[in-house]
Coordinates of C-alpha atoms and ligand atoms in Angstrom, one line a residue:
X920 CA -16.2 21.5 4.3
X921 CA -13.5 19.4 6.1
X922 CA -13.4 18.6 9.9
X923 CA -10.6 16.8 11.8
X924 CA -10.6 15.9 15.4
X925 CA -8.4 12.6 15.2
X926 CA -6.0 13.6 18.0
X927 CA -5.5 16.9 19.7
X928 CA -6.2 19.6 16.8
X929 CA -9.7 20.5 16.5
X930 CA -9.8 21.9 12.6
X931 CA -12.1 23.1 10.1
X932 CA -11.5 24.2 6.6
X933 CA -13.6 25.4 3.5
X934 CA -12.5 24.7 0.3
X935 CA -14.4 26.0 -3.0
X936 CA -13.5 24.3 -6.4
X937 CA -10.6 22.9 -5.0
X938 CA -9.3 26.0 -3.4
X939 CA -8.8 26.5 0.2
X940 CA -10.7 29.5 1.6
X941 CA -10.3 29.0 5.1
X942 CA -8.4 26.7 7.6
X943 CA -8.9 27.3 11.2
X944 CA -7.0 24.9 13.9
X945 CA -7.5 24.9 17.8
X946 CA -4.4 22.8 19.4
X947 CA -5.1 21.9 23.0
X948 CA -2.6 23.2 25.5
X949 CA -4.2 21.0 28.2
X950 CA -1.8 17.9 27.5
X951 CA 1.5 19.7 28.0
X952 CA 1.5 19.0 31.7
X953 CA 1.0 15.2 31.2
X954 CA 4.1 14.9 28.8
X955 CA 1.5 13.2 26.3
X956 CA -2.2 13.5 24.7
X957 CA -4.5 12.2 27.4
X958 CA -7.5 10.7 25.3
X959 CA -10.4 11.9 27.7
X960 CA -9.0 15.2 28.0
X961 CA -8.9 15.5 24.4
X962 CA -12.7 14.4 23.9
X963 CA -13.7 17.3 26.2
X964 CA -11.5 19.7 24.2
X965 CA -12.7 18.7 21.0
X966 CA -16.1 19.0 22.4
X967 CA -15.7 22.6 23.8
X968 CA -13.3 23.6 20.3
X969 CA -15.6 22.4 17.6
X970 CA -18.5 24.8 17.3
X971 CA -16.4 28.0 17.3
X972 CA -13.8 26.4 15.0
X973 CA -16.3 25.5 12.3
X974 CA -18.0 29.0 12.6
X975 CA -14.7 30.7 12.5
X976 CA -13.9 28.7 9.4
X977 CA -17.3 29.6 7.7
X978 CA -16.6 33.1 8.7
X979 CA -13.1 33.6 7.3
X980 CA -14.2 31.7 4.3
X981 CA -16.9 34.1 3.9
X982 CA -19.7 31.2 3.2
X983 CA -22.6 30.3 4.9
X984 CA -23.4 26.8 6.3
X985 CA -26.2 26.2 3.7
X986 CA -23.8 27.1 0.8
X987 CA -21.8 24.0 1.5
X988 CA -22.1 21.5 -0.7
X989 CA -20.6 18.4 1.1
X990 CA -19.4 17.9 4.5
X991 CA -16.1 15.7 4.9
X992 CA -14.6 14.3 8.3
X993 CA -11.9 12.5 9.4
X994 CA -13.4 8.8 10.3
X995 CA -9.9 7.4 11.4
X996 CA -7.4 6.1 12.2
X997 CA -7.0 8.1 15.6
X998 CA -8.3 8.2 19.0
X999 CA -11.7 6.9 19.2
X1000 CA -13.2 9.4 21.6
X1001 CA -11.6 12.6 19.6
X1002 CA -12.8 11.0 16.3
X1003 CA -16.4 10.4 17.7
X1004 CA -16.5 14.1 18.4
X1005 CA -15.8 15.2 14.9
X1006 CA -17.9 12.2 13.5
X1007 CA -20.7 13.1 15.4
X1008 CA -20.6 16.9 14.6
X1009 CA -20.1 16.2 10.7
X1010 CA -23.3 13.8 10.9
X1011 CA -25.4 16.3 12.6
X1012 CA -24.3 19.3 10.5
X1013 CA -25.0 17.4 7.3
X1014 CA -28.3 16.0 8.6
X1015 CA -29.4 19.8 9.8
X1016 CA -28.2 21.0 6.6
X1017 CA -29.4 18.0 4.2
X1018 CA -25.9 17.9 2.7
X1019 CA -24.2 14.6 1.6
X1020 CA -21.4 13.4 4.2
X1021 CA -17.7 12.1 3.1
X1022 CA -15.6 10.2 5.4
X1023 CA -11.6 10.7 5.0
X1024 CA -8.7 8.3 6.1
X1025 CA -6.6 10.8 8.0
X1026 CA -3.4 9.1 6.3
X1027 CA -4.4 9.6 2.7
X1028 CA -5.1 13.2 4.1
X1029 CA -1.8 13.7 5.1
X1030 CA -0.4 12.7 1.5
X1031 CA -3.1 14.7 0.0
X1032 CA -1.8 18.0 1.7
X1033 CA 0.4 18.2 -1.3
X1034 CA -2.6 18.8 -3.4
X1035 CA -4.2 21.5 -1.4
X1036 CA -4.4 24.8 -3.5
X1037 CA -4.6 28.1 -1.4
X1038 CA -5.8 31.6 -2.4
X1039 CA -2.9 32.9 -0.2
X1040 CA 0.1 33.0 -2.4
X1041 CA 2.5 32.2 0.4
X1042 CA 0.8 28.5 0.9
X1043 CA 1.0 27.6 -2.8
X1044 CA 3.5 24.6 -3.2
X1045 CA 4.3 22.8 -6.4
X1046 CA 2.5 19.5 -6.6
X1047 CA 4.2 16.1 -7.2
X1048 CA 3.1 14.0 -10.5
X1049 CA 1.7 10.7 -10.2
X1050 CA 3.3 8.5 -9.3
X1051 CA 5.2 9.5 -6.7
X1052 CA 6.5 8.2 -3.0
X1053 CA 5.2 10.1 -0.2
X1054 CA 7.2 9.4 3.2
X1055 CA 4.6 9.8 5.9
X1056 CA 5.7 10.5 9.3
X1057 CA 3.8 11.4 12.2
X1058 CA 3.3 10.9 16.0
X1059 CA 1.4 7.6 15.1
X1060 CA 2.7 6.5 11.7
X1061 CA 5.7 6.0 9.7
X1062 CA 4.9 4.7 6.1
X1063 CA 6.5 4.7 2.7
X1064 CA 3.4 5.3 0.5
X1065 CA 3.3 4.8 -3.1
X1066 CA 0.8 7.2 -4.9
X1067 CA -0.3 6.1 -8.2
X1068 CA -3.0 7.1 -10.7
X1069 CA -6.1 5.0 -10.2
X1070 CA -6.4 2.4 -13.0
X1071 CA -9.6 3.7 -14.1
X1072 CA -9.3 7.4 -14.0
X1073 CA -6.9 9.6 -16.2
X1074 CA -7.3 12.8 -15.0
X1075 CA -6.0 14.6 -11.5
X1076 CA -9.4 15.5 -10.2
X1077 CA -9.8 11.9 -8.6
X1078 CA -8.5 10.5 -5.3
X1079 CA -5.1 8.8 -6.5
X1080 CA -4.4 5.1 -5.3
X1081 CA -2.5 4.8 -2.2
X1082 CA -0.4 1.7 -1.4
X1083 CA 1.8 1.2 1.7
X1084 CA 5.1 -0.3 0.7
X1085 CA 6.8 -0.1 3.9
X1086 CA 5.7 1.0 7.5
X1087 CA 7.0 0.8 11.1
X1088 CA 6.6 -2.6 12.6
X1089 CA 6.4 -0.9 16.3
X1090 CA 6.8 2.7 16.9
X1091 CA 6.6 5.8 14.6
X1092 CA 9.1 8.4 14.3
X1093 CA 7.1 11.2 15.9
X1094 CA 7.0 8.7 19.0
X1095 CA 10.6 8.2 19.1
X1096 CA 10.9 12.3 19.2
X1097 CA 8.3 12.7 21.7
X1098 CA 9.5 9.7 24.2
X1099 CA 13.3 10.6 23.9
X1100 CA 12.1 14.4 24.5
X1101 CA 10.5 13.1 27.9
X1102 CA 13.4 11.4 29.1
X1103 CA 15.2 14.8 28.7
X1104 CA 12.6 16.2 30.6
X1105 CA 11.6 18.5 27.5
X1106 CA 8.1 19.7 27.1
X1107 CA 5.3 17.8 25.0
X1108 CA 5.2 17.5 21.9
X1109 CA 9.0 17.0 22.2
X1110 CA 9.9 16.8 18.4
X1111 CA 10.1 20.3 17.8
X1112 CA 12.4 20.7 21.2
X1113 CA 14.5 18.3 20.0
X1114 CA 14.7 19.9 16.6
X1115 CA 15.7 23.2 18.0
X1116 CA 18.5 21.7 20.6
X1117 CA 19.8 20.0 17.7
X1118 CA 20.7 22.9 16.0
X1119 CA 23.2 23.8 18.5
X1120 CA 24.5 20.1 19.1
X1121 CA 27.2 17.9 17.5
X1122 CA 24.8 14.6 15.4
X1123 CA 28.1 12.7 15.6
X1124 CA 28.4 12.9 19.5
X1125 CA 26.3 9.9 20.5
X1126 CA 26.2 6.5 18.3
X1127 CA 22.8 4.6 18.9
X1128 CA 21.7 1.4 18.1
X1129 CA 20.2 1.3 14.5
X1130 CA 17.4 -1.2 13.4
X1131 CA 18.1 -3.7 10.9
X1132 CA 14.5 -4.6 9.3
X1133 CA 14.1 -5.6 6.1
X1134 CA 12.3 -4.3 2.9
X1135 CA 11.0 -0.9 3.3
X1136 CA 9.9 -1.4 7.2
X1137 CA 10.9 0.7 10.1
X1138 CA 11.5 0.2 13.6
X1139 CA 11.9 2.8 16.3
X1140 CA 11.5 1.2 19.5
X1141 CA 15.3 -0.3 19.9
X1142 CA 16.4 3.5 19.4
X1143 CA 14.3 4.6 22.1
X1144 CA 15.9 2.2 24.4
X1145 CA 19.4 2.7 23.1
X1146 CA 18.7 6.6 23.6
X1147 CA 17.6 5.8 27.3
X1148 CA 20.4 3.4 27.9
X1149 CA 23.0 5.9 26.9
X1150 CA 21.8 8.5 29.4
X1151 CA 21.4 5.9 32.2
X1152 CA 24.8 4.5 31.5
X1153 CA 26.2 8.2 31.7
X1154 CA 24.2 9.0 35.0
X1155 CA 25.9 5.8 36.2
X1156 CA 29.2 6.8 35.7
X1157 CA 28.7 10.3 36.8
X1158 CA 26.9 9.1 40.0
X1159 CA 24.0 11.3 39.5
X1160 CA 20.4 10.6 39.4
X1161 CA 18.8 13.2 37.1
X1162 CA 19.1 14.4 33.6
X1163 CA 19.8 17.8 34.9
X1164 CA 22.5 16.9 37.3
X1165 CA 24.2 15.0 34.4
X1166 CA 23.6 17.9 32.2
X1167 CA 25.4 20.2 34.6
X1168 CA 28.4 17.9 34.4
X1169 CA 29.0 17.4 30.7
X1170 CA 28.8 20.5 28.7
X1171 CA 26.4 20.7 25.9
X1172 CA 25.0 17.3 26.8
X1173 CA 21.1 17.8 25.7
X1174 CA 22.3 19.5 22.6
X1175 CA 24.5 16.6 21.8
X1176 CA 22.1 14.2 22.5
X1177 CA 19.2 15.9 20.6
X1178 CA 21.4 16.3 17.5
X1179 CA 22.8 13.0 17.3
X1180 CA 19.0 11.4 18.0
X1181 CA 17.7 13.6 15.3
X1182 CA 20.5 12.6 13.0
X1183 CA 19.9 9.0 13.7
X1184 CA 16.1 9.2 12.8
X1185 CA 16.6 11.2 9.7
X1186 CA 19.1 8.9 8.5
X1187 CA 16.9 5.7 8.9
X1188 CA 13.9 7.4 7.3
X1189 CA 16.1 8.6 4.3
X1190 CA 18.0 5.3 3.9
X1191 CA 15.0 3.1 3.2
X1192 CA 13.1 6.0 1.0
X1193 CA 16.2 6.0 -1.1
X1194 CA 16.0 2.1 -1.4
X1195 CA 12.3 2.1 -2.4
X1196 CA 13.0 5.1 -5.0
X1197 CA 16.0 3.3 -6.5
X1198 CA 13.9 -0.2 -6.9
X1199 CA 10.7 1.3 -8.1
X1200 CA 12.6 4.0 -10.5
X1201 CA 10.8 6.8 -8.9
X1202 CA 11.8 10.4 -8.9
X1203 CA 9.2 12.3 -7.8
X1204 CA 9.4 12.1 -3.6
X1205 CA 7.5 13.7 -1.0
X1206 CA 7.2 14.2 2.7
X1207 CA 4.1 14.6 4.6
X1208 CA 2.8 14.4 8.5
X1209 CA 3.9 16.3 11.4
X1210 CA 7.6 15.1 11.7
X1211 CA 7.9 16.5 8.1
X1212 CA 8.3 20.0 10.1
X1213 CA 11.6 18.6 11.2
X1214 CA 14.3 21.0 9.8
X1215 CA 17.1 18.1 9.6
X1216 CA 14.7 15.8 7.7
X1217 CA 13.9 19.0 5.7
X1218 CA 17.2 19.4 4.7
X1219 CA 17.7 15.7 4.2
X1220 CA 15.3 15.9 1.6
X1221 CA 16.9 18.9 -0.4
X1222 CA 20.3 17.1 -0.1
X1223 CA 18.9 13.4 -1.3
X1224 CA 17.1 15.2 -4.0
X1225 CA 20.2 17.0 -5.2
X1226 CA 22.1 13.7 -4.8
X1227 CA 20.0 11.5 -6.5
X1228 CA 18.3 13.4 -8.8
X1229 CA 14.9 13.3 -7.3
X1230 CA 12.1 16.0 -7.5
X1231 CA 11.2 16.6 -4.0
X1232 CA 7.9 18.0 -2.2
X1233 CA 8.0 19.4 1.0
X1234 CA 4.8 20.7 2.5
X1235 CA 4.2 24.3 3.5
X1236 CA 4.4 24.2 7.6
X1237 CA 0.8 24.9 8.1
X1238 CA -0.1 21.4 6.5
X1239 CA 2.5 19.6 7.9
X1240 CA 0.7 19.0 11.4
X1241 CA -3.0 17.8 11.7
X1242 CA -5.4 20.4 9.8
X1243 CA -8.6 20.3 8.0
X1244 CA -7.6 21.7 4.7
X1245 CA -6.0 18.0 3.8
X1246 CA -9.2 16.5 5.0
X1247 CA -11.5 18.9 2.9
X1248 CA -9.0 18.3 0.0
X1249 CA -9.5 14.4 0.2
X1250 CA -13.2 14.7 0.8
X1251 CA -13.6 17.3 -2.3
X1252 CA -12.1 14.5 -4.6
X1253 CA -14.1 11.9 -2.8
X1254 CA -17.1 14.0 -3.5
X1255 CA -16.3 14.5 -7.2
X1256 CA -15.8 10.8 -7.8
X1257 CA -19.3 10.4 -6.0
X1258 CA -18.0 8.4 -3.2
X1259 CA -20.3 9.5 -0.1
X1260 CA -20.9 8.1 3.3
X1261 CA -23.6 6.7 5.0
X1262 CA -25.2 8.6 8.2
X1263 CA -24.6 5.8 10.3
X1264 CA -20.7 5.4 9.6
X1265 CA -18.6 4.8 12.6
X1266 CA -14.9 5.8 13.7
X1267 CA -12.3 3.7 13.4
X1268 CA -9.1 3.6 15.5
X1269 CA -6.3 1.8 13.4
X1270 CA -6.6 1.4 9.6
X1271 CA -4.3 0.6 6.6
X1272 CA -4.6 2.9 3.8
Ligands
LIG41 O1 0.7 14.5 11.9 P1 0.8 15.2 13.5 O2 0.4 16.4 14.1 O3 -0.1 14.1 14.5 C1 0.0 12.7 14.1 O4 -0.9 12.6 13.3 O5 0.2 11.9 14.8 O6 2.4 14.8 14.2 C2 2.4 15.4 15.6 C3 4.0 14.6 15.7 C4 4.5 14.4 17.2 O7 5.0 13.6 17.1 C5 5.6 15.7 16.9 O8 6.5 15.6 18.0 C6 5.9 15.7 15.8 O9 4.9 15.5 14.8 N1 6.9 16.9 15.0 C7 8.0 17.0 15.2 C8 8.4 18.6 14.5 N2 7.1 19.0 14.9 C9 6.3 18.2 15.3 N3 9.2 16.1 15.2 C10 10.2 16.9 14.7 N4 10.7 17.8 14.5 C11 9.9 18.9 14.7 N5 10.2 20.0 14.2

């Protein structure tokens, strides 16, 4: 069983011999009214959700708790209060059932979403071959991860070696989507809303300042500021005080701003990925994390794949945002490797993989 509680999704999944039997997630609507995740409310909602979510995951899988062979849980990174609920529950369950405990790094889980095999045909996706590059883009992270076969192990039933070769030096891509959406008074999380409006806008309508960061690293804080200043300058020029009043004066304003922002974020992400793939001579390229649900990014993957002869791997929608299936997958590989964790393991907020 895998248990995920790193942010605002409470999720549990059951995996049997590497095949996913159930994956149940309760998302928390309580944060919408605040325009972002409120950590204290997230922990309380996890406390309410965790028992029914775990129970439903077992029932859907048709498995009883004592049939489980191990309990895997997200140890970090994430919100400490949220992680504490999943960690404590997993420890309690492991102790009560006398089963081993396996800790999972949330970011490794996102990468391993590509290896989840589902009993439902619609969820089956092709799996990348090692070595491959994974663009990991979520609300809290933007990284390029080199995923390699571990030096000592020769088959695919082992946790691969993961090395971050580039990452954001400030904000994550998902945060840029969410914060810019907030400026436009769109609901939280704003990424899917930007995606929706972007389909109706002109991606070349606005130009935003782009980062110039060396190597394979990213930066999105300047882009956020540039987006904000573009709107502020337009409001001054049109002598209005709200985005709504501005939108009433400029036809298609929100759609064009969203399309231009999405175009810029996707372009920044893809250019660094292309450089990494070229330098390392790797043609297996994957994307993971919540932002991989973005339609512009998915199209760019297909387009780059065609142009640069990459084999591209895009996860099914169900495994893009936070889910326990990916935690169960990582836990399964670690369990096979005998990598168990002590009962006194504590969660961590930040880490590198
Ligand atoms: O991986 P995830 O569920 O949680 C973290 O671990 O952070 O990612 C959540 C992020 C949010 O920033 C959300 O706005 C973004 O993924 N997201 C999207 C889309 N769907 C989710 N961003 C852009 N376009 C989307 N369609």
